Amino acid sequence: EAGVAQSPRYKIIEKRQSVAFWCNPISGHATLYWYQQILGQGPKLLIQFQNNGVVDDSQLPKDRFSAERLKGVDSTLKIQPAKLEDSAVYLCASTPSGGLSSYEQYFGPGTRLTVT
Amino acid sequence: QQQVKQSPQSLIVQKGGISIINCAYENTAFDYFPWYQQFPGKGPALLIAIRPDVSEKKEGRFTISFNKSAKQFSLHIMDSQPGDSATYFCAARGAQKLVFGQGTRLTINP
């Protein structure tokens, strides 16, 4: 079973520029999450999708961050314009829907963003 | 109330020793408590998890101890090996979301 795929793996941009990250979850996983992991901290949930609908985006800075999940499969996370404090690793995770297996989140390798 | 507090921030253990990482939570609605292991440049990977109706769960060298009344849980790594050197995160699940602790950087000296 292929894991969660993310691209790019690394990105360096200047502040005020825009950037987009892509995630392809495990096949058949209905729930998709985007997390922000700042160096030395645990992952912080940004947004949760169930199929192509948003379940929770309460911690997403909506003035600059946006996310979508087209057709309930792949997802993109965009930052526009980026700030220095957005430097972090952006992790995508997915889970199957229903039952105890839905508790287990499978993470991708992340995209390391550096804003200069 | 949504926080999970993890300690210590860093831990150095000799090969063959026992590594112990502790977490505490406040929200009694949490229903699932996983531990994740993260190597540099990789995403977190599920290591072991426990539900609050169980006081202990063991998988190989890894054991979770869970104290519901104290709202605390801990990870014990027996016979710690250099390959266990990584960052460990505890987490708690509530309302279909995971809340993570701050992480513990574990170093096993050979």
XYZ file of N, CA and C in Angstrom:
678
model
N 0.856 -1.196 0.000
C 0.000 0.000 0.000
C 0.883 1.235 0.000
N 0.684 2.115 -1.002
C 1.482 3.331 -1.068
C 1.076 4.252 0.068
N 2.059 5.021 0.548
C 1.800 5.941 1.644
C 1.267 7.266 1.154
N 1.176 8.225 2.072
C 0.750 9.577 1.737
C 1.895 10.269 0.992
N 1.596 10.835 -0.164
C 2.614 11.510 -0.965
C 2.438 13.019 -0.844
N 3.573 13.713 -0.751
C 3.555 15.161 -0.678
C 4.625 15.719 -1.596
N 4.333 16.884 -2.168
C 5.349 17.586 -2.952
C 5.070 19.090 -2.909
N 6.126 19.911 -3.063
C 7.517 19.501 -3.082
C 7.990 19.084 -1.693
N 9.176 18.571 -1.570
C 9.707 18.225 -0.264
C 10.314 19.436 0.427
N 10.846 20.338 -0.355
C 11.467 21.541 0.189
C 11.074 22.729 -0.678
N 10.928 23.891 -0.011
C 10.603 25.108 -0.738
C 11.175 26.295 0.024
N 11.865 27.158 -0.712
C 12.385 28.392 -0.129
C 11.789 29.549 -0.910
N 11.145 30.465 -0.210
C 10.546 31.630 -0.857
C 10.849 32.865 -0.029
N 10.637 34.020 -0.636
C 10.785 35.270 0.094
C 9.428 35.657 0.676
N 9.488 36.438 1.747
C 8.232 36.880 2.355
C 7.413 37.665 1.340
N 6.115 37.542 1.486
C 5.117 38.151 0.608
C 4.902 37.378 -0.694
N 5.741 36.364 -0.948
C 5.472 35.510 -2.102
C 4.391 34.484 -1.755
N 3.923 33.777 -2.775
C 2.929 32.737 -2.565
C 3.556 31.371 -2.793
N 2.942 30.347 -2.197
C 3.457 28.975 -2.319
C 2.282 28.011 -2.209
N 2.419 26.867 -2.854
C 1.375 25.845 -2.786
C 2.000 24.493 -2.539
N 1.326 23.698 -1.730
C 1.767 22.343 -1.412
C 0.689 21.365 -1.876
N 1.147 20.186 -2.275
C 0.229 19.173 -2.795
C 0.298 17.902 -1.959
N -0.845 17.258 -1.788
C -0.914 16.022 -1.021
C -1.795 15.008 -1.740
N -1.315 13.787 -1.820
C -2.105 12.675 -2.335
C -2.236 11.645 -1.219
N -3.425 11.471 -0.658
C -3.575 10.571 0.488
C -3.538 9.112 0.056
N -3.548 8.234 1.037
C -3.626 6.803 0.767
C -4.960 6.517 0.081
N -4.911 5.667 -0.927
C -6.107 5.369 -1.709
C -7.250 4.881 -0.821
N -8.401 5.498 -0.993
C -9.571 5.091 -0.227
C -9.755 5.807 1.095
N -8.761 6.586 1.505
C -8.882 7.320 2.769
C -9.767 8.550 2.568
N -10.850 8.597 3.338
C -11.825 9.664 3.152
C -11.437 10.953 3.870
N -10.691 10.828 4.957
C -10.369 12.004 5.767
C -8.935 12.440 5.527
N -8.748 13.716 5.320
C -7.421 14.275 5.042
C -7.184 15.462 5.954
N -5.977 15.548 6.478
C -5.598 16.607 7.406
C -4.353 17.328 6.888
N -4.297 18.622 7.140
C -3.070 19.397 6.973
C -2.633 19.898 8.354
N -1.349 19.686 8.648
C -0.769 20.147 9.902
C 0.402 21.088 9.606
N 0.646 21.978 10.539
C 1.852 22.806 10.530
C 2.729 22.373 11.703
N 3.991 22.052 11.417
C 4.913 21.673 12.485
C 6.087 22.641 12.493
N 6.077 23.535 13.463
C 7.182 24.467 13.647
C 8.313 23.739 14.356
N 9.539 24.084 14.022
C 10.718 23.402 14.563
C 10.661 23.325 16.088
N 10.806 22.102 16.602
C 10.815 21.913 18.043
C 9.443 21.804 18.672
N 8.391 21.757 17.859
C 7.026 21.651 18.385
C 6.286 20.473 17.762
N 5.175 20.116 18.358
C 4.335 19.082 17.793
C 3.490 19.612 16.655
N 2.990 18.734 15.813
C 2.125 19.172 14.711
C 0.871 19.863 15.226
N 0.466 20.913 14.524
C -0.746 21.647 14.856
C -1.698 21.565 13.677
N -2.926 21.116 13.945
C -3.902 20.943 12.881
C -4.284 22.282 12.268
N -4.247 22.331 10.933
C -4.706 23.522 10.215
C -6.114 23.317 9.677
N -6.345 22.185 9.013
C -7.634 21.947 8.387
C -7.856 20.451 8.242
N -9.130 20.053 8.349
C -9.523 18.653 8.195
C -10.627 18.570 7.147
N -10.450 17.651 6.193
C -11.454 17.390 5.159
C -12.054 16.004 5.369
N -13.340 15.892 5.124
C -14.004 14.588 5.023
C -14.510 14.526 3.591
N -13.935 13.620 2.802
C -14.159 13.619 1.352
C -13.775 15.001 0.813
N -14.629 15.740 0.168
C -14.225 17.052 -0.336
C -14.811 18.199 0.469
N -15.386 17.890 1.638
C -15.949 18.925 2.493
C -15.065 19.227 3.688
N -15.054 20.482 4.122
C -14.265 20.910 5.273
C -14.994 20.547 6.572
N -14.311 19.819 7.459
C -14.865 19.458 8.755
C -14.465 20.477 9.818
N -13.194 20.894 9.765
C -12.672 21.816 10.775
C -11.565 22.653 10.161
N -11.748 23.950 10.146
C -10.679 24.860 9.700
C -10.513 25.986 10.707
N -10.842 25.694 11.963
C -10.835 26.734 12.986
C -9.446 27.305 13.270
N -8.387 26.550 12.983
C -7.036 27.040 13.245
C -6.300 27.433 11.969
N -7.014 27.547 10.891
C -6.401 27.966 9.622
C -6.436 29.495 9.530
N -5.270 30.138 9.380
C -5.254 31.614 9.223
C -5.830 31.991 7.860
N -7.109 32.219 7.831
C -7.818 32.314 6.550
C -7.489 33.575 5.759
N -6.839 34.532 6.411
C -6.459 35.729 5.660
C -5.324 35.438 4.687
N -4.591 34.347 4.925
C -3.445 34.060 4.044
C -3.361 32.601 3.600
N -4.014 31.718 4.318
C -3.975 30.297 4.000
C -5.310 29.880 3.369
N -5.219 28.993 2.386
C -6.411 28.391 1.809
C -6.106 26.948 1.454
N -7.131 26.132 1.421
C -6.931 24.727 1.089
C -8.165 24.217 0.369
N -7.939 23.263 -0.497
C -9.053 22.631 -1.175
C -8.750 21.162 -1.408
N -9.796 20.397 -1.566
C -9.647 18.972 -1.850
C -10.610 18.633 -2.979
N -10.062 18.668 -4.168
C -10.878 18.446 -5.345
C -11.249 16.976 -5.466
N -12.514 16.714 -5.717
C -13.023 15.362 -5.964
C -12.749 14.409 -4.803
N -12.482 14.957 -3.629
C -12.309 14.118 -2.460
C -11.062 13.263 -2.454
N -10.057 13.628 -3.280
C -8.834 12.822 -3.303
C -7.645 13.730 -2.942
N -6.961 14.265 -3.973
C -5.807 15.125 -3.726
C -6.224 16.432 -3.062
N -5.243 17.041 -2.409
C -5.502 18.325 -1.758
C -4.334 19.263 -1.979
N -4.634 20.560 -2.013
C -3.588 21.567 -2.070
C -3.777 22.561 -0.936
N -2.673 23.006 -0.384
C -2.646 24.033 0.656
C -1.840 25.206 0.096
N -2.407 26.393 0.178
C -1.752 27.565 -0.383
C -1.550 28.625 0.696
N -0.428 29.318 0.587
C -0.148 30.448 1.460
C 0.124 31.659 0.566
N -0.632 32.737 0.816
C -0.465 33.934 0.007
C -0.972 35.155 0.769
N -0.132 36.087 1.143
C 1.314 36.103 1.014
C 1.984 35.444 2.221
N 3.161 34.895 2.024
C 3.852 34.216 3.114
C 4.527 35.226 4.040
N 4.592 34.840 5.322
C 5.300 35.608 6.333
C 6.452 34.778 6.875
N 7.396 35.450 7.530
C 8.550 34.739 8.083
C 8.114 33.626 9.037
N 7.052 33.901 9.828
C 6.615 32.918 10.824
C 5.923 31.700 10.217
N 5.738 31.692 8.895
C 5.173 30.511 8.235
C 6.235 29.444 7.979
N 7.479 29.748 8.261
C 8.542 28.751 8.098
C 8.254 27.572 9.021
N 8.102 26.405 8.420
C 7.693 25.216 9.167
C 7.679 24.036 8.209
N 7.387 22.869 8.759
C 7.112 21.696 7.933
C 5.595 21.541 7.854
N 5.089 21.382 6.657
C 3.653 21.202 6.457
C 3.404 19.721 6.162
N 2.665 19.110 7.056
C 2.409 17.678 7.007
C 0.981 17.410 6.547
N 0.847 16.407 5.715
C -0.463 15.931 5.304
C -0.668 14.540 5.904
N -1.858 14.260 6.369
C -2.166 12.949 6.932
C -3.535 12.508 6.425
N -3.765 11.206 6.439
C -5.074 10.705 6.028
C -5.482 9.516 6.894
N -6.782 9.290 6.978
C -7.316 8.139 7.682
C -8.483 7.570 6.888
N -8.716 6.268 7.040
C -9.933 5.724 6.443
C -11.133 6.221 7.243
N -12.316 6.071 6.714
C -13.501 6.525 7.440
C -14.148 5.344 8.141
N -14.660 5.605 9.327
C -15.437 4.611 10.036
C -14.627 3.635 10.861
N -15.134 3.320 12.032
C -14.529 2.294 12.866
C -13.238 2.734 13.528
N -12.633 1.793 14.249
C -11.422 2.113 14.991
C -10.274 2.479 14.063
N -10.271 1.952 12.842
C -9.172 2.263 11.918
C -9.145 3.739 11.575
N -10.266 4.420 11.743
C -10.297 5.854 11.438
C -9.533 6.660 12.468
N -9.137 6.028 13.577
C -8.382 6.743 14.590
C -6.917 6.884 14.187
N -6.431 6.012 13.327
C -5.009 5.987 13.001
C -4.716 6.907 11.832
N -3.926 7.935 12.091
C -3.556 8.872 11.048
C -2.211 8.476 10.455
N -2.157 8.478 9.133
C -0.936 8.142 8.404
C -0.399 9.431 7.799
N 0.847 9.744 8.136
C 1.442 11.008 7.728
C 2.337 10.847 6.502
N 2.349 11.886 5.691
C 3.314 11.979 4.619
C 4.643 12.510 5.141
N 5.652 12.630 4.264
C 6.980 13.074 4.702
C 7.062 14.558 4.992
N 6.074 15.321 4.541
C 6.061 16.756 4.813
C 6.769 17.584 3.749
N 6.438 18.867 3.743
C 7.125 19.855 2.913
C 7.755 20.866 3.859
N 9.068 21.008 3.764
C 9.762 21.985 4.610
C 9.781 23.326 3.902
N 9.103 24.308 4.473
C 9.045 25.657 3.904
C 9.948 26.598 4.683
N 10.790 27.299 3.957
C 11.614 28.351 4.552
C 11.234 29.663 3.897
N 10.832 30.636 4.708
C 10.486 31.970 4.222
C 11.590 32.935 4.649
N 12.211 33.583 3.677
C 13.340 34.481 3.975
C 12.943 35.942 3.807
N -7.670 23.591 27.770
C -8.260 22.287 27.991
C -7.931 21.310 26.857
N -7.546 21.871 25.702
C -7.203 21.041 24.574
C -5.726 20.701 24.536
N -4.966 21.120 25.540
C -3.533 20.900 25.511
C -3.162 19.515 26.000
N -2.031 19.051 25.475
C -1.391 17.849 25.983
C 0.035 18.268 26.333
N 0.405 18.091 27.590
C 1.724 18.514 28.050
C 2.640 17.320 28.136
N 3.808 17.444 27.497
C 4.746 16.323 27.383
C 6.069 16.689 28.041
N 6.664 15.708 28.716
C 7.980 15.906 29.327
C 8.753 14.593 29.357
N 10.083 14.652 29.343
C 10.915 15.838 29.206
C 11.019 16.277 27.750
N 11.627 17.434 27.520
C 11.847 17.900 26.149
C 12.911 17.076 25.467
N 13.925 16.674 26.220
C 14.980 15.838 25.669
C 15.397 14.821 26.721
N 15.916 13.697 26.213
C 16.241 12.577 27.090
C 17.410 11.806 26.488
N 18.388 11.532 27.326
C 19.529 10.729 26.898
C 19.571 9.472 27.750
N 19.595 8.320 27.083
C 19.569 7.027 27.771
C 20.683 6.154 27.210
N 21.273 5.365 28.068
C 22.295 4.430 27.605
C 21.641 3.228 26.930
N 22.349 2.685 25.977
C 21.864 1.481 25.291
C 21.524 0.404 26.313
N 20.358 -0.205 26.138
C 19.904 -1.239 27.047
C 19.073 -0.724 28.210
N 19.043 0.586 28.376
C 18.285 1.181 29.467
C 16.805 1.354 29.132
N 16.067 1.907 30.079
C 14.635 2.159 29.893
C 14.413 3.649 29.651
N 13.717 3.964 28.578
C 13.361 5.350 28.271
C 11.914 5.565 28.697
N 11.671 6.654 29.405
C 10.315 6.952 29.884
C 9.946 8.383 29.516
N 8.825 8.536 28.829
C 8.321 9.850 28.422
C 6.900 9.989 28.957
N 6.604 11.145 29.500
C 5.323 11.347 30.177
C 4.460 12.405 29.498
N 3.154 12.198 29.567
C 2.211 13.183 29.037
C 1.029 13.349 29.990
N 0.476 14.556 30.010
C -0.693 14.851 30.841
C -1.705 15.618 30.015
N -2.973 15.405 30.314
C -4.034 16.079 29.568
C -5.110 16.552 30.535
N -5.979 17.421 30.048
C -7.058 17.956 30.872
C -8.439 17.509 30.401
N -8.597 17.377 29.094
C -9.926 17.124 28.537
C -10.339 15.669 28.719
N -11.329 15.413 29.549
C -11.753 14.037 29.814
C -12.529 13.429 28.645
N -12.814 14.231 27.628
C -13.513 13.696 26.447
C -12.559 13.029 25.456
N -11.261 13.150 25.673
C -10.313 12.459 24.790
C -10.575 10.960 24.868
N -10.549 10.275 23.697
C -10.926 8.860 23.682
C -9.873 7.942 23.080
N -8.703 8.480 22.801
C -7.677 7.664 22.130
C -6.359 8.386 22.315
N -5.321 7.621 22.696
C -4.046 8.240 23.058
C -2.915 7.508 22.326
N -2.481 8.051 21.189
C -1.395 7.426 20.430
C -0.042 8.059 20.736
N 0.982 7.315 20.453
C 2.352 7.811 20.466
C 2.895 7.701 19.049
N 3.551 8.783 18.615
C 4.156 8.809 17.295
C 5.670 8.937 17.426
N 6.359 8.323 16.479
C 7.819 8.392 16.398
C 8.170 9.141 15.115
N 9.083 10.088 15.218
C 9.458 10.861 14.039
C 10.970 10.924 13.905
N 11.468 10.483 12.752
C 12.883 10.593 12.419
C 13.091 11.854 11.592
N 14.312 12.415 11.621
C 14.577 13.646 10.858
C 14.219 13.489 9.389
N 13.491 14.470 8.863
C 13.122 14.459 7.453
C 11.956 13.555 7.105
N 11.351 12.965 8.119
C 10.218 12.057 7.893
C 8.988 12.566 8.622
N 7.820 12.082 8.192
C 6.609 12.399 8.929
C 6.478 11.507 10.151
N 5.644 11.904 11.103
C 5.414 11.058 12.280
C 4.805 9.726 11.868
N 5.193 8.661 12.560
C 4.655 7.322 12.303
C 4.068 6.778 13.602
N 2.879 6.211 13.507
C 2.222 5.656 14.689
C 3.050 4.518 15.266
N 3.295 4.604 16.570
C 4.115 3.603 17.258
C 3.232 2.642 18.042
N 2.377 3.189 18.868
C 1.511 2.403 19.736
C 0.417 3.339 20.236
N -0.755 2.785 20.553
C -1.857 3.625 21.008
C -2.684 2.881 22.042
N -3.426 3.643 22.843
C -4.229 3.040 23.901
C -5.561 3.774 24.005
N -6.596 3.059 24.415
C -7.870 3.681 24.700
C -8.017 3.797 26.217
N -8.835 4.726 26.697
C -8.869 5.029 28.130
C -9.484 3.949 29.008
N -10.048 2.893 28.424
C -10.602 1.824 29.248
C -9.562 0.752 29.572
N -8.322 0.983 29.160
C -7.226 0.044 29.388
C -6.119 0.762 30.147
N -5.487 0.098 31.119
C -4.457 0.764 31.915
C -3.050 0.550 31.370
N -2.883 -0.463 30.530
C -1.548 -0.712 29.994
C -1.666 -1.461 28.669
N -0.755 -1.125 27.754
C -0.689 -1.840 26.482
C 0.773 -2.023 26.118
N 1.115 -3.241 25.729
C 2.506 -3.562 25.420
C 2.602 -4.111 24.013
N 3.563 -3.583 23.249
C 3.861 -4.117 21.924
C 5.382 -4.194 21.794
N 5.886 -5.415 21.931
C 7.332 -5.596 21.856
C 8.029 -4.872 22.993
N 8.968 -3.995 22.661
C 9.705 -3.260 23.703
C 8.980 -1.987 24.152
N 7.850 -1.686 23.541
C 7.133 -0.442 23.817
C 5.884 -0.710 24.657
N 5.719 0.077 25.726
C 4.576 -0.064 26.620
C 3.989 1.311 26.902
N 2.661 1.403 26.829
C 1.961 2.609 27.299
C 1.338 2.264 28.640
N 1.568 3.146 29.608
C 0.863 3.075 30.882
C -0.110 4.237 30.944
N -1.358 3.942 31.320
C -2.401 4.967 31.290
C -3.065 5.071 32.657
N -3.101 6.269 33.207
C -3.724 6.520 34.508
C -4.877 7.501 34.293
N -6.090 6.966 34.187
C -7.247 7.790 33.851
C -7.558 8.804 34.946
N -7.448 8.394 36.205
C -7.803 9.298 37.303
C -6.839 10.477 37.387
N -5.572 10.227 37.071
C -4.567 11.295 37.109
C -4.487 12.048 35.784
N -5.172 11.549 34.773
C -5.126 12.116 33.428
C -3.693 12.214 32.935
N -2.999 11.079 33.056
C -1.613 10.998 32.612
C -1.389 9.682 31.886
N -0.446 9.706 30.948
C -0.043 8.468 30.290
C 1.437 8.583 29.915
N 2.067 7.444 29.800
C 3.497 7.460 29.557
C 3.904 6.355 28.594
N 5.019 6.582 27.950
C 5.620 5.603 27.034
C 6.889 5.086 27.672
N 7.010 3.767 27.734
C 8.214 3.132 28.232
C 8.849 2.342 27.091
N 10.126 2.589 26.854
C 10.867 1.827 25.852
C 11.890 0.989 26.604
N 11.681 -0.307 26.600
C 12.587 -1.223 27.284
C 13.777 -1.549 26.382
N 14.907 -1.877 27.005
C 16.105 -2.273 26.241
C 16.332 -1.292 25.076
N 16.407 -0.011 25.390
C 16.522 1.036 24.372
C 17.745 0.811 23.477
N 17.559 1.027 22.173
C 18.590 0.792 21.184
C 18.918 2.091 20.443
N 20.127 2.203 19.901
C 20.476 3.430 19.152
C 19.475 3.757 18.042
N 18.885 2.739 17.436
C 17.875 2.957 16.397
C 16.590 3.570 16.907
N 16.432 3.629 18.243
C 15.249 4.268 18.827
C 15.428 5.780 18.922
N 16.635 6.257 18.638
C 16.898 7.696 18.707
C 16.014 8.420 17.693
N 15.142 9.267 18.193
C 14.141 9.934 17.364
C 13.410 10.934 18.251
N 12.446 11.641 17.665
C 11.559 12.493 18.454
C 10.231 11.775 18.629
N 9.747 11.762 19.848
C 8.501 11.072 20.172
C 7.441 12.084 20.567
N 6.241 11.890 20.024
C 5.121 12.764 20.334
C 3.981 11.940 20.922
N 3.455 12.399 22.035
C 2.193 11.848 22.498
C 1.078 12.677 21.880
N -0.106 12.116 21.830
C -1.248 12.834 21.283
C -2.509 12.332 21.960
N -3.562 13.097 21.807
C -4.874 12.719 22.334
C -5.919 13.079 21.299
N -6.900 12.185 21.161
C -7.935 12.383 20.147
C -9.224 12.842 20.798
N -9.788 13.918 20.228
C -11.082 14.404 20.670
C -11.776 15.051 19.492
N -13.052 14.800 19.315
C -13.817 15.380 18.203
C -13.132 15.107 16.861
N -12.655 13.881 16.685
C -12.013 13.430 15.440
C -10.703 14.140 15.135
N -10.161 14.875 16.124
C -8.907 15.582 15.899
C -7.859 15.087 16.888
N -6.602 15.138 16.463
C -5.486 14.826 17.346
C -4.861 16.120 17.843
N -4.603 16.156 19.147
C -3.836 17.240 19.750
C -2.506 16.638 20.182
N -1.415 17.243 19.740
C -0.091 16.685 19.989
C 0.616 17.385 21.136
N 1.453 16.618 21.827
C 2.375 17.202 22.785
C 3.526 17.868 22.055
N 4.426 18.484 22.832
C 5.517 19.265 22.256
C 6.646 18.414 21.713
N 6.690 17.163 22.093
C 7.733 16.273 21.597
C 8.877 16.076 22.576
N 9.490 14.899 22.494
C 10.682 14.573 23.288
C 11.740 14.043 22.344
N 12.889 14.690 22.357
C 13.999 14.207 21.536
C 14.773 13.189 22.347
N 14.717 11.943 21.915
C 15.369 10.830 22.620
C 16.674 10.462 21.920
N 17.728 10.389 22.691
C 19.026 9.961 22.182
C 19.470 8.742 22.972
N 19.771 7.662 22.269
C 20.264 6.447 22.919
C 21.766 6.349 22.629
N 22.557 6.434 23.677
C 24.006 6.346 23.524
C 24.463 4.902 23.453
N 25.332 4.570 22.482
C 25.768 3.175 22.334
C 26.701 2.718 23.451
